[in-house]
Short mmCIF file of C-alpha atoms in Angstrom, two decimals:
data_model
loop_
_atom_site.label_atom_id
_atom_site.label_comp_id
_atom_site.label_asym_id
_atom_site.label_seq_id
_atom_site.Cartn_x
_atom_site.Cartn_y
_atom_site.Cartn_z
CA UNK A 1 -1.34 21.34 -0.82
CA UNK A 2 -5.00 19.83 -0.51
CA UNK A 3 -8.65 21.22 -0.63
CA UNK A 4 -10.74 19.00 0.47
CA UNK A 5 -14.38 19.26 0.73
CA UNK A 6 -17.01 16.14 1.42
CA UNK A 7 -21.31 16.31 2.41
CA UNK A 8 -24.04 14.19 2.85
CA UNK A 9 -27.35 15.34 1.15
CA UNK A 10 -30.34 16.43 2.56
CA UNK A 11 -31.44 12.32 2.85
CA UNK A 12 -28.38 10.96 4.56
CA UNK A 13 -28.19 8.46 1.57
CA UNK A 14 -26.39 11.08 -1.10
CA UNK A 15 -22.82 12.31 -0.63
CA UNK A 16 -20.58 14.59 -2.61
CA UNK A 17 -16.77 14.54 -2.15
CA UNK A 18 -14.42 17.12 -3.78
CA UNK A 19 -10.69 17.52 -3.30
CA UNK A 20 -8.01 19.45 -5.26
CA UNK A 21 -4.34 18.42 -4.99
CA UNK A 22 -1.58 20.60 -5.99
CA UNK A 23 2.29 19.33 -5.34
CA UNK A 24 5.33 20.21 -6.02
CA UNK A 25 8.72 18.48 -4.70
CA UNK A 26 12.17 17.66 -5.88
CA UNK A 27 13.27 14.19 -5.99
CA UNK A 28 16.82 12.68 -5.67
CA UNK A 29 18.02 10.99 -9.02
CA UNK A 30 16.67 7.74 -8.61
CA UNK A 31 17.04 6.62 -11.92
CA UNK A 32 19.14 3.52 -11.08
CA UNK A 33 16.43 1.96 -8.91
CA UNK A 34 14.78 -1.13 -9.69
CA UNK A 35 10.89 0.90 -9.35
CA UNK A 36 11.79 3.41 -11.45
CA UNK A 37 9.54 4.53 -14.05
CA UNK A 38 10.42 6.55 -16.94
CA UNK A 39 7.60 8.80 -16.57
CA UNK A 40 8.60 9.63 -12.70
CA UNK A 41 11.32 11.83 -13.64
CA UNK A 42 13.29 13.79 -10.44
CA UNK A 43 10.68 16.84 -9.94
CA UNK A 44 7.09 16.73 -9.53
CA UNK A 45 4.68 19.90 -10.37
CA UNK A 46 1.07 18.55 -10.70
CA UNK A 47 -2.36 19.79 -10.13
CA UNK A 48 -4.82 16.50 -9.32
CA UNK A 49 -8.74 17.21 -8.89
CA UNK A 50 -11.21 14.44 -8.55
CA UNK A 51 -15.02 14.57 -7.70
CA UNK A 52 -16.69 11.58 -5.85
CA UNK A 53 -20.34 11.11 -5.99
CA UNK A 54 -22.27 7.97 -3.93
CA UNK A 55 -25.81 7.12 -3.73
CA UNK A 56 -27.56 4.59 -1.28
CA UNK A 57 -30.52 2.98 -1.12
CA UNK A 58 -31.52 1.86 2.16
CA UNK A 59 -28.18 1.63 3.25
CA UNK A 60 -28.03 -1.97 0.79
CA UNK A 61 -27.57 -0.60 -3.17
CA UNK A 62 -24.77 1.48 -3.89
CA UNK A 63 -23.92 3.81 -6.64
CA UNK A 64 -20.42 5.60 -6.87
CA UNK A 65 -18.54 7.39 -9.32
CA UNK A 66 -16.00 9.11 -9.12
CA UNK A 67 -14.40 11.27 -12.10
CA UNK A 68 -10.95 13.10 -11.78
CA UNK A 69 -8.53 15.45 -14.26
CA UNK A 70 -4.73 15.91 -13.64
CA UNK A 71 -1.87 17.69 -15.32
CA UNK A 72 1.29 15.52 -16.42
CA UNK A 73 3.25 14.97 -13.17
CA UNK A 74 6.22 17.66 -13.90
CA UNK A 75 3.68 20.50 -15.97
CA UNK A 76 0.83 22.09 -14.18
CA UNK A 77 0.36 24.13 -17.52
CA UNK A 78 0.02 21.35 -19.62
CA UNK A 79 -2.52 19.03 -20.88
CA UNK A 80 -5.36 17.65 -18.62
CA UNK A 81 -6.03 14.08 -18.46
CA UNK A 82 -9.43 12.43 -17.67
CA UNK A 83 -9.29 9.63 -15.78
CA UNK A 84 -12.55 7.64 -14.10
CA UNK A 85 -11.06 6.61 -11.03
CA UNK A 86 -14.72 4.50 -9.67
CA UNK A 87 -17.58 4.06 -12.07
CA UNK A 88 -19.53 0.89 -10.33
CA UNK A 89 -22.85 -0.26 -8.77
CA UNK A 90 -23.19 -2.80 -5.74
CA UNK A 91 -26.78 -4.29 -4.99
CA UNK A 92 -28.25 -7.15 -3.13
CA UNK A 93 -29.49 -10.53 -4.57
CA UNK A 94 -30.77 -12.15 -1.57
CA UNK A 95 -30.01 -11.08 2.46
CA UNK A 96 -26.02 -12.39 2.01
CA UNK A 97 -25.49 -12.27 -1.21
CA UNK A 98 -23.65 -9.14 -2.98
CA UNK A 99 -23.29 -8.36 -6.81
CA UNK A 100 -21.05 -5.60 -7.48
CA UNK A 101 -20.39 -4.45 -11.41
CA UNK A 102 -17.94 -1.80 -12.97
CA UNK A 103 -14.51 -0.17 -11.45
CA UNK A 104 -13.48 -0.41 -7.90
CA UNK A 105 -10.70 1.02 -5.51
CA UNK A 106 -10.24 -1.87 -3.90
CA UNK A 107 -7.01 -3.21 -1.88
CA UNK A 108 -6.79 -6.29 0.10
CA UNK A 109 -3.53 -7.37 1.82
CA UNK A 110 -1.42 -6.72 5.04
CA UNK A 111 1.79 -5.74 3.97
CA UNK A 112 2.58 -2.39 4.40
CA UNK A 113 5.26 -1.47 1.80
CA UNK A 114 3.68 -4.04 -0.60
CA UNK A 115 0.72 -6.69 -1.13
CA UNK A 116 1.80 -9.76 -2.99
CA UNK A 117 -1.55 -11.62 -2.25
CA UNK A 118 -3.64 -8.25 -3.97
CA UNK A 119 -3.80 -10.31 -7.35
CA UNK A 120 -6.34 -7.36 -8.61
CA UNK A 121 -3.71 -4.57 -8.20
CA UNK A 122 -0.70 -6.60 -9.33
CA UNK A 123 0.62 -3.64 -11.09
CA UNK A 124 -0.04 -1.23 -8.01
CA UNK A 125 2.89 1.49 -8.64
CA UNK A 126 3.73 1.51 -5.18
CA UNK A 127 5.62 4.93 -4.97
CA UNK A 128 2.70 7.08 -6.19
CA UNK A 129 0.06 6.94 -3.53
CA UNK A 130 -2.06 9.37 -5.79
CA UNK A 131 -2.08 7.17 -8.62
CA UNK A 132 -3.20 4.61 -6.72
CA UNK A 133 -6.60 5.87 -6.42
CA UNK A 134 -7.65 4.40 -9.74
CA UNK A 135 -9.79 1.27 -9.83
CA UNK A 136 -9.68 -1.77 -11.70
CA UNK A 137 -13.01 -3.23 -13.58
CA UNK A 138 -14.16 -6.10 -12.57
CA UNK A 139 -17.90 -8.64 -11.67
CA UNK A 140 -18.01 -9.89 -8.85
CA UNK A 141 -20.49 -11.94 -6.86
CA UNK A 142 -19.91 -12.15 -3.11
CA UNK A 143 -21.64 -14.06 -0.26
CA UNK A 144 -21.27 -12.46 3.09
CA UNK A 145 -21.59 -13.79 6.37
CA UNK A 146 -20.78 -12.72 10.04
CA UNK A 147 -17.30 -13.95 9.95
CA UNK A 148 -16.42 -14.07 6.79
CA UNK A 149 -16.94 -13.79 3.14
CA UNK A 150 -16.85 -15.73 -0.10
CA UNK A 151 -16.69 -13.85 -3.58
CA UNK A 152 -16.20 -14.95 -7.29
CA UNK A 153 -15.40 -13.03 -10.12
CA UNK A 154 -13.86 -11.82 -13.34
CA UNK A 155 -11.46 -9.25 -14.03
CA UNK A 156 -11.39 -8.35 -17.71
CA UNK A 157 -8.52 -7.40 -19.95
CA UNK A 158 -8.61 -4.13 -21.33
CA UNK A 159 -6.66 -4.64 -24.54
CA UNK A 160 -7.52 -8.46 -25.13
CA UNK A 161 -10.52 -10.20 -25.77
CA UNK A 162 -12.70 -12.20 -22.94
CA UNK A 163 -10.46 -15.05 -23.16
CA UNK A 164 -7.88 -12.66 -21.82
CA UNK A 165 -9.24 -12.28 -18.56
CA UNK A 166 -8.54 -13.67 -15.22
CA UNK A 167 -11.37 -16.09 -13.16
CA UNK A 168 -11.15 -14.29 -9.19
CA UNK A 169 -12.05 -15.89 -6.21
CA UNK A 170 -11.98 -14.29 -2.65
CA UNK A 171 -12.36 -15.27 0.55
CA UNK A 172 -12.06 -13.44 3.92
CA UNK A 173 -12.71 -14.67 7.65
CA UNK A 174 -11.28 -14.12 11.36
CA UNK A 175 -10.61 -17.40 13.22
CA UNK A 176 -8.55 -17.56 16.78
CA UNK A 177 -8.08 -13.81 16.32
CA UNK A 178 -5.75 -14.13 13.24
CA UNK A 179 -7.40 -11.68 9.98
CA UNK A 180 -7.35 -13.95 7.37
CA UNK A 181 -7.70 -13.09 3.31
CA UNK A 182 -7.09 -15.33 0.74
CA UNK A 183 -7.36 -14.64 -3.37
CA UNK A 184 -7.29 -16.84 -6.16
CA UNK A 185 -7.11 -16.11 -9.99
CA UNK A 186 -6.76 -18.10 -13.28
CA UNK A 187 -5.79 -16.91 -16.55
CA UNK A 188 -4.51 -18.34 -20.15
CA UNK A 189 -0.94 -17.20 -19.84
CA UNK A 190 -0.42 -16.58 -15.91
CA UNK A 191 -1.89 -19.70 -15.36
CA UNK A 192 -2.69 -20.72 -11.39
CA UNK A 193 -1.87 -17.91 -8.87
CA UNK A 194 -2.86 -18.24 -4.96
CA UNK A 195 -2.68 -15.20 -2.49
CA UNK A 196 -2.45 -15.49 1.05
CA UNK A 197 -2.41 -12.80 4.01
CA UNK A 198 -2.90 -13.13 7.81
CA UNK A 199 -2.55 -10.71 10.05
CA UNK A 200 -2.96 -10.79 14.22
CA UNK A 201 -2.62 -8.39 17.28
CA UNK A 202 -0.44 -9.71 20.14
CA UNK A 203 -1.00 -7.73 23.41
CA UNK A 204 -3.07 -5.09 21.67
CA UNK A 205 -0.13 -3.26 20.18
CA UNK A 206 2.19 -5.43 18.97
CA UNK A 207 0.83 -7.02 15.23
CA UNK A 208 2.46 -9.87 13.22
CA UNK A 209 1.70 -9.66 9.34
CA UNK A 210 2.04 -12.45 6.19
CA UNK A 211 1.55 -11.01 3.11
CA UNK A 212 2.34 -13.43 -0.35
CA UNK A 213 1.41 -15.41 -3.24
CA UNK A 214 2.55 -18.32 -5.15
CA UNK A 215 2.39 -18.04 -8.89
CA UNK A 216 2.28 -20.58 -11.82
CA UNK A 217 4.14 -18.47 -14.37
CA UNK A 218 6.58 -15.27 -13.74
CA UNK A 219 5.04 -11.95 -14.64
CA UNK A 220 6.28 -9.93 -17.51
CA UNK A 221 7.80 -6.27 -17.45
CA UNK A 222 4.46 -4.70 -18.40
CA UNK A 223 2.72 -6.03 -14.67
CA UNK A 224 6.05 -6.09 -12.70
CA UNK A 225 7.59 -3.22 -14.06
CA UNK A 226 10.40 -3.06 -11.16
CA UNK A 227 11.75 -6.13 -13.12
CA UNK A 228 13.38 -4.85 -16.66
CA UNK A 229 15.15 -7.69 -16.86
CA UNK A 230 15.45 -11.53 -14.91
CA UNK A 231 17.37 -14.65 -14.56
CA UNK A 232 14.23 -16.78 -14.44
CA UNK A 233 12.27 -17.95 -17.38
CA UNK A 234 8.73 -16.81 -18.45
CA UNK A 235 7.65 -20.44 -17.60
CA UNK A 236 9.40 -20.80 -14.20
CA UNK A 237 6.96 -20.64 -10.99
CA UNK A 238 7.82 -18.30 -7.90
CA UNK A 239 6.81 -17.17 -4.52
CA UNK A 240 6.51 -13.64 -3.92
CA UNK A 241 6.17 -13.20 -0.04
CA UNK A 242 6.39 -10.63 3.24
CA UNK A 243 6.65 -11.38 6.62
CA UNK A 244 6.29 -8.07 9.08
CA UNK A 245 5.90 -6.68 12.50
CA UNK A 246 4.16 -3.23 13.70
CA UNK A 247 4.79 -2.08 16.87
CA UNK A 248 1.90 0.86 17.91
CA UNK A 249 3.38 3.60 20.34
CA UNK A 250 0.46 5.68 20.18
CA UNK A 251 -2.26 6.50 17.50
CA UNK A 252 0.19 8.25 15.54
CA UNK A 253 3.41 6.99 15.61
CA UNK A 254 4.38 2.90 15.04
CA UNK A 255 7.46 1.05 14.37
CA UNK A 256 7.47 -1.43 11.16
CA UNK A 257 9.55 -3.67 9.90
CA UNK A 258 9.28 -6.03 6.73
CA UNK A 259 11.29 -8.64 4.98
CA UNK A 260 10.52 -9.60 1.37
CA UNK A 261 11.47 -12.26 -0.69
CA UNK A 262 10.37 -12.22 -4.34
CA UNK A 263 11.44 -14.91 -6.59
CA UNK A 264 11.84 -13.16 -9.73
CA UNK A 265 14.27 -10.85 -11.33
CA UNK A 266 17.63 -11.59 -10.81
CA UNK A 267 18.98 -14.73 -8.87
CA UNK A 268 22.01 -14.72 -6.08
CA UNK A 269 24.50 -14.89 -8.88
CA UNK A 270 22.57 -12.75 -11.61
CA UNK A 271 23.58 -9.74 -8.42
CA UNK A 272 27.05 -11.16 -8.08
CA UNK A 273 27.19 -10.62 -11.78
CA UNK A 274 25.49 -7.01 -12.11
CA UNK A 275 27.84 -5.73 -8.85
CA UNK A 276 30.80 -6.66 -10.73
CA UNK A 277 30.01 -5.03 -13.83
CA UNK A 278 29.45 -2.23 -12.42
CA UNK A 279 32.44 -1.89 -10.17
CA UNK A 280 34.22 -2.85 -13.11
CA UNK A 281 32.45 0.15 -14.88
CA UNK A 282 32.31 2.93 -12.84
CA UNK A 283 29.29 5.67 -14.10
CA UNK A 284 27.66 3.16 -16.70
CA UNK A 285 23.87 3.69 -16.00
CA UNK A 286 22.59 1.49 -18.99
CA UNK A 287 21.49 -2.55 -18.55
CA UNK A 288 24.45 -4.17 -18.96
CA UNK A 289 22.69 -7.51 -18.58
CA UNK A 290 20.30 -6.76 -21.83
#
């Protein structure tokens, strides 16, 4: 159940956007799936309100922020949380080029299910479209052109110093029809990691999608939580990649289909392995691997 309530002030250049969630649903045990999250728990009861407030200034500087408060996901009666979902400000330096400051929704990629090459949301949880309307903080300048755009930036590290965070380059253009984004960051610990995605409309309905990355290090169980536990080593390099087709009946109805390949978690024979134990073990829910 939604409320939803959105207007532009008096100046076209204000707008104020309200909406109250409320859901409620019962889940299948899923507590044997890889993107399972302790917190998720089989039944959700939760009451979600954020307020979104913009400001523009000749249609060039922009000023957003957007607070929300939310219930924990299986108590409507309990404690509220206060969560900034967009605090940021984005204003011109010259005629192309963009400085934007503070925390953005932002989501690049064309992947449907998931966005390898999104190295800003890396820790996207991907079956909680709610919770996904939080930002990340992050500087970035950007110059923009007619087909394309160039960025660079830094995405900070909440719990670690400076040193902590991650240099972040974008880059965006269209060429022979094909959608083209590419992302680049560079950290201490994760090292190098590229992001690719292209994307391209064949006979106006039918669309062919690449969505990946290549990374330097493997990413630990607090970033790629779907991975408690993995064959490869901290140090060992991966690709992490989707390849996808939409077909478009009509403006509400499509066909998709996706294949993923993620090297990281457990290898051919680290399944082989798992299978067996737990054929061999019928009703053990625990890690047997750990």
């Amino acid at each position: 159940f939604c409320l939803h309530r959105a207007a532009w002030g008096q100046d076209s250049e204000t707008k104020n956007q309200h909406t109250v969630v409320y859901r409620m649903a019962g889940l299948d045990v899923r507590d044997r799936s890889v993107y399972h999250k302790a917190e998720h728990g089989s039944f959700v009861d939760q009451v979600y309100a954020t307020s979104h407030f913009e400001g523009l200034k000749e249609f060039e500087s922009r000023v957003a922020f957007e607070p929300g408060v939310r219930t924990p996901r299986s108590s409507p009666l309990g404690p509220l949380e206060l969560v900034i979902h967009q605090a940021f400000v984005e204003v011109p330096i010259t005629s192309s080029l963009r400085l934007t400051v503070g925390k953005k929704t932002e989501y690049r990629g064309s992947g449907i299910f998931v966005n390898p090459s999104d190295l800003l949301n890396e820790e996207k949880d991907v079956f909680d479209a709610l919770y996904q309307a939080e930002g990340k903080i992050f500087s970035r300048i950007a110059w923009i052109g007619v087909r394309g755009s160039l960025g660079a930036g830094y995405i900070p590290s909440r719990s670690n110093g400076f040193e902590v965070g991650k240099l972040w380059i974008t880059g965006q253009a269209e060429i022979a029809g094909i959608d083209g984004k590419l992302q680049y960051t560079s950290q201490r610990t994760d090292k190098g990691t590229a992001g690719l995605s292209l994307s391209r409309f064949f006979f106006e309905d039918f669309e062919l999608h690449f969505d990946g990355r290549y990374q330097r290090r493997q990413r630990g169980t607090d970033v790629i939580y779907e991975r408690p536990y993995s064959d490869y080593r901290e140090e060992d390099d991966g690709f992490y990649n989707l390849l996808g087709m939409r077909w478009v009946f009509t403006a509400n109805s499509s066909v998709i289909a996706e294949f993923i390949r993620n090297e990281g978690g457990l290898t051919t024979e680290g399944f082989a392995q798992l299978f067996g134990y737990l054929r061999a073990n019928p009703g053990v829910e625990t890690d047997p691997v750990s």
